[in-house]
Short mmCIF file of C-alpha atoms in Angstrom, two decimals:
data_model
loop_
_atom_site.label_atom_id
_atom_site.label_comp_id
_atom_site.label_asym_id
_atom_site.label_seq_id
_atom_site.Cartn_x
_atom_site.Cartn_y
_atom_site.Cartn_z
CA MET K 1 71.84 97.41 93.01
CA ARG K 2 71.86 94.53 90.27
CA ILE K 3 74.83 92.19 90.10
CA ILE K 4 75.36 91.09 86.59
CA ASN K 5 75.02 87.48 86.09
CA PHE K 6 76.77 85.09 83.85
CA LYS K 7 73.69 84.47 81.59
CA ARG K 8 73.89 88.26 80.74
CA LEU K 9 77.71 87.92 80.32
CA ALA K 10 77.22 84.80 77.78
CA LEU K 11 75.12 87.21 75.72
CA ALA K 12 77.30 89.86 75.73
CA ILE K 13 80.16 87.46 74.60
CA LEU K 14 78.29 86.62 71.84
CA ALA K 15 77.10 89.76 70.49
CA VAL K 16 78.38 92.24 67.96
CA PRO K 17 80.77 94.38 69.81
CA THR K 18 79.28 97.78 71.10
CA LEU K 19 79.32 99.54 74.42
CA MET K 20 76.11 98.32 76.06
CA ALA K 21 75.22 101.66 77.99
CA SER K 22 75.76 105.40 77.68
CA VAL K 23 77.76 106.97 80.47
CA LEU K 24 78.62 110.33 82.28
CA SER K 25 80.87 112.02 80.12
CA MET K 26 83.92 114.15 80.89
CA ALA K 27 83.60 117.83 80.09
CA GLY K 28 85.26 117.46 76.36
CA SER K 29 89.14 117.03 76.41
CA GLU K 30 89.89 119.37 79.32
CA GLN K 31 92.08 118.56 81.77
CA PRO K 32 90.19 117.12 85.08
CA ALA K 33 90.42 119.69 87.85
CA SER K 34 91.70 117.36 90.32
CA LYS K 35 93.82 114.27 88.53
CA PRO K 36 92.69 110.90 89.53
CA ASN K 37 94.32 108.46 91.77
CA ILE K 38 94.93 104.88 90.24
CA LEU K 39 94.60 101.79 92.45
CA PHE K 40 95.83 99.19 89.87
CA ILE K 41 94.94 95.44 91.35
CA MET K 42 96.42 92.54 89.22
CA VAL K 43 96.26 89.00 90.51
CA ASP K 44 98.15 85.92 89.45
CA ASP K 45 96.66 83.01 87.78
CA MET K 46 93.08 83.64 87.95
CA GLY K 47 90.52 81.74 85.51
CA TYR K 48 88.27 83.83 83.57
CA ALA K 49 85.03 82.13 85.50
CA ASP K 50 86.64 82.99 88.78
CA LEU K 51 84.59 85.85 90.15
CA GLY K 52 80.67 85.79 90.50
CA VAL K 53 80.18 88.41 87.61
CA THR K 54 82.16 85.79 85.26
CA GLY K 55 80.36 82.84 86.29
CA SER K 56 82.25 81.50 89.49
CA ARG K 57 79.77 79.10 91.24
CA SER K 58 81.45 79.54 94.67
CA LYS K 59 80.12 83.02 95.46
CA ASN K 60 82.87 84.36 97.29
CA THR K 61 84.28 87.42 95.34
CA VAL K 62 81.79 89.69 96.81
CA TYR K 63 83.71 92.70 96.74
CA LEU K 64 85.03 92.28 93.39
CA ASP K 65 81.66 91.69 92.13
CA GLN K 66 80.35 94.83 93.74
CA LEU K 67 83.38 96.52 92.17
CA ALA K 68 82.03 95.47 88.69
CA ASN K 69 78.51 96.39 89.57
CA ASP K 70 80.00 99.69 90.26
CA GLY K 71 81.88 100.30 87.10
CA VAL K 72 82.37 98.43 83.63
CA LEU K 73 83.42 94.80 83.14
CA LEU K 74 85.18 94.03 79.75
CA THR K 75 84.11 90.57 78.68
CA ASN K 76 86.93 90.82 76.18
CA GLY K 77 89.95 91.31 78.17
CA TYR K 78 93.17 89.84 77.60
CA ALA K 79 96.72 89.23 78.78
CA ASN K 80 99.54 90.03 76.95
CA SER K 81 101.22 86.44 77.41
CA ALA K 82 100.01 83.03 78.99
CA ILE K 83 102.51 83.25 81.76
CA CYS K 84 103.25 85.98 84.26
CA SER K 85 106.69 87.99 83.64
CA PRO K 86 106.13 88.34 79.51
CA SER K 87 102.69 89.82 80.49
CA ARG K 88 103.99 92.16 83.20
CA THR K 89 106.86 93.34 80.56
CA ALA K 90 103.99 94.73 78.30
CA LEU K 91 102.03 96.02 81.20
CA LEU K 92 105.14 98.05 82.54
CA SER K 93 106.51 98.95 78.87
CA GLY K 94 103.12 99.63 77.11
CA LYS K 95 104.41 97.65 74.11
CA TYR K 96 104.52 93.99 72.83
CA GLN K 97 106.91 92.16 75.45
CA TYR K 98 108.79 90.28 72.54
CA ARG K 99 110.56 93.44 71.95
CA PHE K 100 112.68 92.94 75.27
CA PRO K 101 114.97 90.07 76.12
CA VAL K 102 113.20 90.08 79.51
CA GLY K 103 109.77 89.65 77.84
CA LEU K 104 110.81 86.61 76.23
CA GLU K 105 109.30 83.52 78.32
CA GLU K 106 110.73 82.71 80.79
CA PRO K 107 114.09 84.47 81.03
CA LEU K 108 113.34 85.07 84.77
CA GLY K 109 113.59 81.35 85.52
CA PRO K 110 116.43 79.41 86.75
CA GLY K 111 119.48 80.15 85.08
CA ALA K 112 118.50 83.89 84.01
CA PRO K 113 121.31 86.44 83.61
CA ALA K 114 121.57 88.39 86.98
CA ASP K 115 121.20 91.89 84.96
CA ILE K 116 118.30 91.07 82.98
CA GLY K 117 115.51 93.81 83.06
CA LEU K 118 114.07 96.50 80.77
CA PRO K 119 116.50 98.84 79.57
CA TYR K 120 116.59 101.50 81.88
CA GLU K 121 115.59 104.23 79.22
CA THR K 122 112.25 102.44 78.41
CA PRO K 123 109.51 104.58 79.67
CA THR K 124 107.07 102.58 82.05
CA LEU K 125 103.67 102.73 83.62
CA ALA K 126 105.20 104.09 86.88
CA SER K 127 107.62 106.67 85.38
CA GLU K 128 104.75 108.02 83.08
CA PHE K 129 103.11 108.93 86.18
CA LYS K 130 105.72 110.01 88.20
CA LYS K 131 106.63 112.57 85.63
CA ARG K 132 103.27 113.81 86.06
CA GLY K 133 103.44 114.38 89.76
CA TYR K 134 102.29 111.27 91.06
CA GLU K 135 103.71 109.09 93.74
CA THR K 136 104.27 105.87 92.65
CA ILE K 137 104.03 102.53 94.93
CA LEU K 138 104.43 98.92 93.85
CA ILE K 139 103.10 96.58 96.38
CA GLY K 140 103.18 92.53 95.94
CA LYS K 141 104.79 90.41 92.92
CA TRP K 142 107.35 92.17 90.66
CA HIS K 143 108.97 89.29 88.86
CA LEU K 144 110.81 91.75 86.28
CA GLY K 145 114.60 91.71 87.51
CA ASP K 146 116.42 91.63 90.77
CA PRO K 147 116.87 94.77 93.05
CA PRO K 148 118.99 96.79 93.34
CA ILE K 149 119.73 96.34 89.84
CA HIS K 150 116.20 95.99 87.94
CA GLY K 151 114.05 96.48 90.90
CA PRO K 152 110.96 98.35 90.69
CA LEU K 153 112.70 101.70 91.97
CA GLN K 154 114.80 101.45 89.00
CA HIS K 155 112.12 101.51 86.78
CA GLY K 156 109.72 104.32 88.15
CA TYR K 157 108.27 103.36 91.35
CA ASP K 158 108.94 105.15 94.56
CA HIS K 159 108.12 102.53 96.76
CA PHE K 160 108.09 98.80 96.84
CA LEU K 161 106.96 96.25 99.33
CA GLY K 162 106.70 92.68 98.00
CA ILE K 163 108.17 89.82 96.41
CA PRO K 164 110.82 90.25 93.51
CA LYS K 165 110.71 86.71 92.30
CA GLY K 166 107.86 85.05 90.30
CA ALA K 167 106.17 83.03 93.35
CA SER K 168 106.67 82.71 96.97
CA ASP K 169 105.36 80.76 100.07
CA TYR K 170 102.64 82.43 101.59
CA PHE K 171 103.77 82.07 105.38
CA ARG K 172 107.69 81.61 104.39
CA HIS K 173 107.73 84.46 102.01
CA ARG K 174 110.12 82.71 99.89
CA VAL K 175 110.41 80.74 96.66
CA ASP K 176 113.77 78.87 97.69
CA LEU K 177 112.40 77.17 100.86
CA SER K 178 115.85 76.42 101.67
CA GLY K 179 116.58 80.00 102.45
CA ARG K 180 119.84 79.94 100.73
CA ALA K 181 118.86 82.35 97.66
CA PRO K 182 120.38 85.69 97.80
CA ILE K 183 117.50 87.70 95.99
CA ASP K 184 114.55 86.21 97.40
CA GLY K 185 111.61 86.54 100.32
CA LEU K 186 110.16 90.11 100.93
CA TYR K 187 111.81 93.27 99.83
CA LYS K 188 111.13 96.71 101.21
CA ASP K 189 112.67 99.26 98.38
CA ASN K 190 116.00 97.76 97.66
CA LYS K 191 116.35 95.67 100.82
CA SER K 192 115.25 92.48 101.88
CA VAL K 193 112.71 92.44 105.36
CA GLN K 194 111.09 90.24 107.49
CA LYS K 195 107.54 90.30 108.38
CA LYS K 196 104.86 87.63 109.72
CA GLY K 197 101.59 87.00 108.51
CA TYR K 198 99.99 85.57 105.19
CA LEU K 199 101.22 87.21 102.10
CA THR K 200 97.81 88.15 100.62
CA ASP K 201 97.15 90.00 104.09
CA ILE K 202 100.69 91.44 104.26
CA PHE K 203 100.14 93.05 100.78
CA ALA K 204 96.52 94.39 101.68
CA ASP K 205 97.49 95.69 105.12
CA GLU K 206 100.27 97.78 103.58
CA ALA K 207 97.59 99.18 100.82
CA VAL K 208 95.35 100.22 103.48
CA GLU K 209 98.21 101.89 105.42
CA PHE K 210 99.51 104.08 102.47
CA ILE K 211 95.79 105.07 101.90
CA GLU K 212 95.26 105.87 105.16
CA ASN K 213 98.19 107.98 105.71
CA THR K 214 98.43 109.54 102.16
CA SER K 215 98.10 113.30 101.82
CA SER K 216 95.82 114.94 99.18
CA LYS K 217 98.52 117.10 97.97
CA LYS K 218 99.99 114.72 95.73
CA PRO K 219 97.85 112.00 93.46
CA PHE K 220 99.25 108.27 93.74
CA MET K 221 99.35 105.63 91.09
CA MET K 222 99.45 102.34 93.15
CA SER K 223 100.04 98.77 91.62
CA LEU K 224 98.71 96.19 93.68
CA HIS K 225 100.14 92.81 92.44
CA PHE K 226 98.70 90.22 94.28
CA ASN K 227 100.52 86.69 94.12
CA ALA K 228 97.07 84.81 95.05
CA PRO K 229 95.66 82.60 93.64
CA HIS K 230 99.25 81.32 92.60
CA TRP K 231 100.45 78.18 94.08
CA PRO K 232 101.63 76.90 96.29
CA TRP K 233 98.25 75.95 97.47
CA GLU K 234 98.07 77.45 100.93
CA GLY K 235 94.86 79.26 102.22
CA PRO K 236 94.81 81.66 105.36
CA PHE K 237 94.62 79.10 108.07
CA ASP K 238 97.08 76.67 106.14
CA GLU K 239 100.47 77.34 107.70
CA ALA K 240 101.01 73.68 108.52
CA VAL K 241 100.79 72.91 105.03
CA SER K 242 103.46 75.66 104.52
CA LYS K 243 105.80 74.08 107.10
CA SER K 244 105.63 70.73 105.61
CA LEU K 245 106.16 71.97 102.17
CA THR K 246 109.37 70.89 100.08
CA ASP K 247 108.24 71.79 96.33
CA ILE K 248 107.55 75.44 95.83
CA PHE K 249 105.50 74.33 93.03
CA HIS K 250 103.34 72.00 95.39
CA ARG K 251 102.39 69.49 92.55
CA ASP K 252 101.08 66.94 95.07
CA GLY K 253 98.65 69.39 96.95
CA GLY K 254 95.73 71.89 96.41
CA SER K 255 92.19 71.31 95.93
CA ILE K 256 89.27 73.40 94.37
CA ALA K 257 88.49 74.27 98.04
CA THR K 258 91.81 75.43 98.79
CA TYR K 259 91.77 77.49 95.66
CA GLN K 260 88.49 79.01 96.88
CA GLU K 261 89.93 80.16 100.28
CA MET K 262 92.33 81.78 98.78
CA MET K 263 90.33 83.60 96.25
CA ALA K 264 87.93 84.48 99.24
CA ARG K 265 90.87 86.07 101.12
CA MET K 266 92.34 88.10 98.35
CA ASP K 267 88.72 89.54 97.76
CA SER K 268 88.17 90.61 101.42
CA GLY K 269 91.56 92.18 101.02
CA VAL K 270 90.40 94.09 98.16
CA GLY K 271 87.20 94.89 100.32
CA ARG K 272 89.21 96.29 103.14
CA ILE K 273 91.21 98.39 100.75
CA LEU K 274 88.26 100.11 98.91
CA ALA K 275 86.63 100.82 102.46
CA ALA K 276 89.89 102.58 103.16
CA LEU K 277 89.45 104.73 100.02
CA LYS K 278 85.83 105.69 100.91
CA GLU K 279 86.99 106.57 104.40
CA LYS K 280 89.60 108.87 102.99
CA GLY K 281 87.16 110.80 100.81
CA LEU K 282 89.15 109.22 97.89
CA GLU K 283 86.50 107.18 96.12
CA ASP K 284 85.15 109.60 93.77
CA ASN K 285 88.89 110.62 92.45
CA THR K 286 90.16 107.12 92.30
CA ILE K 287 90.33 104.87 89.03
CA VAL K 288 90.09 101.38 90.30
CA VAL K 289 91.38 98.51 87.97
CA PHE K 290 91.30 94.78 88.51
CA THR K 291 92.61 91.95 86.09
CA SER K 292 95.09 89.12 86.21
CA ASP K 293 98.48 88.42 84.63
CA ASN K 294 97.54 85.68 82.70
CA GLY K 295 94.72 82.80 82.50
CA ALA K 296 93.83 79.71 84.70
CA GLU K 297 96.00 77.18 86.69
CA ARG K 298 95.27 74.10 87.99
CA TYR K 299 91.94 74.50 90.09
CA SER K 300 90.71 77.93 88.18
CA ASP K 301 87.32 78.15 86.43
CA THR K 302 87.66 79.32 82.48
CA TRP K 303 84.13 78.23 81.23
CA PRO K 304 83.21 79.22 78.38
CA TYR K 305 86.82 79.10 77.55
CA THR K 306 89.03 75.93 76.88
CA GLY K 307 92.80 76.18 77.62
CA ASN K 308 95.19 77.08 80.74
CA LYS K 309 98.08 78.87 81.77
CA GLY K 310 100.97 78.23 79.38
CA GLU K 311 98.51 77.97 76.30
CA LEU K 312 97.24 80.43 73.84
CA LEU K 313 93.67 79.01 74.15
CA GLU K 314 91.58 81.79 75.34
CA GLY K 315 91.42 80.23 78.83
CA GLY K 316 95.23 81.00 78.98
CA ILE K 317 95.11 84.44 78.07
CA ARG K 318 91.49 85.66 78.41
CA THR K 319 90.77 87.77 81.70
CA PRO K 320 88.10 89.56 83.04
CA ILE K 321 88.80 93.07 83.34
CA ILE K 322 86.95 95.79 85.66
CA ILE K 323 87.29 99.32 86.07
CA ARG K 324 85.50 102.04 88.02
CA TRP K 325 85.72 105.59 87.64
CA PRO K 326 82.87 107.28 89.70
CA GLY K 327 81.35 110.06 87.39
CA HIS K 328 83.38 109.15 84.17
CA ILE K 329 82.57 105.38 83.66
CA GLU K 330 78.70 104.49 84.33
CA ALA K 331 78.13 101.91 86.74
CA ASN K 332 76.80 98.39 86.26
CA THR K 333 77.91 98.40 82.71
CA VAL K 334 79.31 95.45 80.34
CA SER K 335 81.57 96.23 77.44
CA THR K 336 82.67 93.95 74.45
CA GLN K 337 85.82 96.25 73.87
CA VAL K 338 89.02 93.99 73.00
CA MET K 339 91.26 95.36 75.71
CA ILE K 340 94.99 94.01 76.55
CA SER K 341 97.79 94.34 79.23
CA MET K 342 99.82 96.85 77.15
CA ASP K 343 96.69 99.14 76.95
CA PHE K 344 96.62 100.30 80.39
CA LEU K 345 99.70 102.34 80.06
CA PRO K 346 98.25 104.82 77.55
CA THR K 347 94.82 104.68 78.84
CA LEU K 348 95.12 105.37 82.33
CA VAL K 349 97.82 108.09 81.81
CA ALA K 350 95.22 109.69 79.39
CA ALA K 351 92.92 110.17 82.48
CA THR K 352 95.61 112.62 83.81
CA GLY K 353 94.59 114.94 80.76
CA THR K 354 98.16 114.71 79.26
CA PRO K 355 98.27 111.71 77.38
CA VAL K 356 101.69 109.89 76.03
CA ASP K 357 102.48 109.98 72.45
CA GLU K 358 100.62 106.59 71.36
CA LYS K 359 103.20 106.23 68.26
CA GLU K 360 105.83 105.29 70.89
CA TYR K 361 103.47 102.31 72.06
CA ASP K 362 102.00 98.95 70.82
CA GLY K 363 99.04 99.62 73.42
CA VAL K 364 95.95 101.88 72.35
CA ASN K 365 94.11 104.52 74.86
CA LEU K 366 90.86 103.43 75.12
CA LEU K 367 89.59 105.92 77.70
CA GLY K 368 87.21 107.34 75.02
CA VAL K 369 85.48 104.35 74.54
CA LEU K 370 85.30 103.20 78.42
CA THR K 371 84.03 106.81 79.26
CA GLY K 372 81.30 106.76 76.06
CA GLN K 373 83.20 109.30 74.03
CA ALA K 374 84.09 107.02 71.26
CA HIS K 375 82.71 103.58 69.72
CA ASN K 376 84.61 100.22 70.36
CA LEU K 377 87.53 99.87 68.60
CA GLU K 378 88.36 96.54 66.29
CA ARG K 379 91.77 95.63 67.36
CA THR K 380 94.17 93.19 65.66
CA LEU K 381 96.25 91.51 68.78
CA PHE K 382 99.05 89.00 68.62
CA TRP K 383 100.65 86.28 70.79
CA ARG K 384 103.42 83.84 70.45
CA PHE K 385 104.74 81.12 72.96
CA ASN K 386 107.73 79.32 72.67
CA ALA K 387 106.67 76.28 74.28
CA GLY K 388 104.80 74.31 72.06
CA ASP K 389 105.61 76.55 69.03
CA GLN K 390 102.28 78.39 69.75
CA ALA K 391 100.82 81.31 67.98
CA ALA K 392 97.89 83.31 67.79
CA LEU K 393 95.93 86.43 66.37
CA ARG K 394 92.75 88.11 67.04
CA GLN K 395 90.91 90.28 64.53
CA GLY K 396 87.40 90.86 65.23
CA ASP K 397 85.63 87.57 66.02
CA TRP K 398 88.26 85.64 64.12
CA LYS K 399 91.19 83.64 65.56
CA PHE K 400 94.33 82.18 64.17
CA PHE K 401 95.86 79.65 66.25
CA ARG K 402 98.95 77.44 65.92
CA ALA K 403 100.26 74.78 68.55
CA ASP K 404 102.46 71.64 67.89
CA GLY K 405 102.53 72.28 64.03
CA LYS K 406 98.74 72.02 63.68
CA GLU K 407 96.96 75.30 62.76
CA TRP K 408 93.17 76.33 63.28
CA LEU K 409 90.67 79.24 62.38
CA PHE K 410 88.02 79.93 64.86
CA ASN K 411 85.12 82.12 65.19
CA LEU K 412 84.92 83.33 68.86
CA ARG K 413 81.71 84.74 68.53
CA GLU K 414 80.07 81.70 67.42
CA ASN K 415 82.47 79.56 69.03
CA PRO K 416 83.99 80.58 72.11
CA ARG K 417 84.96 77.12 73.20
CA GLU K 418 87.72 77.04 69.90
CA ARG K 419 86.27 73.71 69.12
CA ALA K 420 84.68 74.22 65.17
CA GLN K 421 87.94 74.33 62.57
CA LEU K 422 87.04 76.70 60.16
CA LYS K 423 90.31 76.70 58.19
CA ASP K 424 89.06 74.82 55.24
CA LYS K 425 85.45 76.48 55.06
CA TYR K 426 87.11 79.86 54.95
CA PRO K 427 90.84 79.50 53.49
CA ASP K 428 91.05 83.46 52.41
CA LYS K 429 90.60 84.46 55.92
CA PHE K 430 92.58 81.99 57.47
CA GLN K 431 95.63 82.76 55.00
CA GLN K 432 95.07 86.54 55.54
CA LEU K 433 95.26 86.14 59.53
CA LYS K 434 98.38 83.63 59.11
CA ASP K 435 100.16 85.87 56.88
CA ALA K 436 99.75 88.92 59.17
CA TRP K 437 100.93 86.88 62.02
CA GLU K 438 104.17 85.98 60.41
CA ALA K 439 104.83 89.70 59.21
CA TRP K 440 103.92 90.90 62.76
CA ASN K 441 106.47 88.09 64.08
CA SER K 442 109.12 89.12 61.72
CA GLU K 443 109.43 92.48 63.63
CA MET K 444 109.67 90.93 67.00
CA LEU K 445 112.97 89.64 68.75
CA ALA K 446 113.74 85.86 68.16
CA TYR K 447 113.78 83.39 70.85
CA PRO K 448 117.53 82.82 72.13
CA GLU K 449 119.12 79.57 71.03
CA ASN K 450 120.01 78.51 74.26
CA GLY K 451 116.24 77.87 74.73
CA TYR K 452 114.35 79.87 77.18
CA SER K 453 111.39 77.44 76.47
CA ASP K 454 113.33 74.66 78.00
CA ARG K 455 113.84 76.57 81.28
CA LEU K 456 110.10 77.35 81.02
CA LYS K 457 109.51 73.26 80.78
CA ASP K 458 110.96 73.22 84.24
CA THR K 459 108.65 75.61 85.97
CA LEU K 460 105.62 74.83 84.24
CA PRO K 461 103.67 72.27 86.58
#
């Protein structure tokens, strides 16, 4: 089978948006005979070009590249934010994160209120599937509140094994390396647990074990949120680095080689999970999704984009999206459809045959586009980021961007590296997009006066 190469992807990015292949379509709008399982894989701080299919030079994402070859790769995928917990708020709620205090970056850092989280009455990705008879599981990083007040079980998940906080040492499984924090380390459901091993392996093992022991009587929706390749920079054989680490941010460590080891270990875990699905006979009736919670960190690759985590340039928010659904999404295809984190809730729930009411969500159901029943939808997407007073809007090929008091207009099709300033050449377009952003922003929550962004400055390297 042919793996999509980066040259082809570059052409796709620059092309007029269109779905680049026909697909095996579903039978009309009828409910599927058997509701599909969902395996939603999200990694942490991965750069756009860290996969082989998006241009990585390391060639160590064998299983993820194959997953793309077996499904569709969306080259215009986005995270809802340039850092993690706001993107996770949007993913869980299907709405712009700025509608909730928990989605204002970074409220879950030092000094955060103990009871911060999504309002309990807010429908979530997990609760919507649970309502439809699914068993719901979260494995990995949560970062949306502390159990048992605002843990995964309080927001629609039946089971949880992972880390409640935003980071963790891969061997000690803690963010507070002194071990004194009351809510820290690994949790199973609402209680702290102890396990030995490399965290990426622990999460992959848990997913494999669930799949091997699952019953076909009830479909499952599994959120598998690896913390890899987030800092600290520890490969699977770097336990000595863990033992000597005193700063969880690991500002003085890491390398491209270590980062690639972390990516490769995560990829091999995905390979074991996909093999378990096949062995169990669940491969054909499982939708597998892969994405990242935001853009690149220190050792990531973002080519052809610029910018990193914490920035609303493309490198901070653009992320590959891979979706495989045998018999419904044609293999070995590339789509230029624009898709963002909050779209996953309405899109994936629609695959059960009982869609959500889209008027209740900011995300859009793109299932018809993905399965070839509809043409690409043009989107207008909005971002803001308190650090640096950043703002961004994408509409078609155009992007409005603001940072540190300066404003730009870019054409992403002609200049994906965001270097050609078009504000003066197209003043009407610039003003139109700026006005649209201001109108949207007026509907969102204001940032708190005590300055979440001040705390954010202490958490970003």
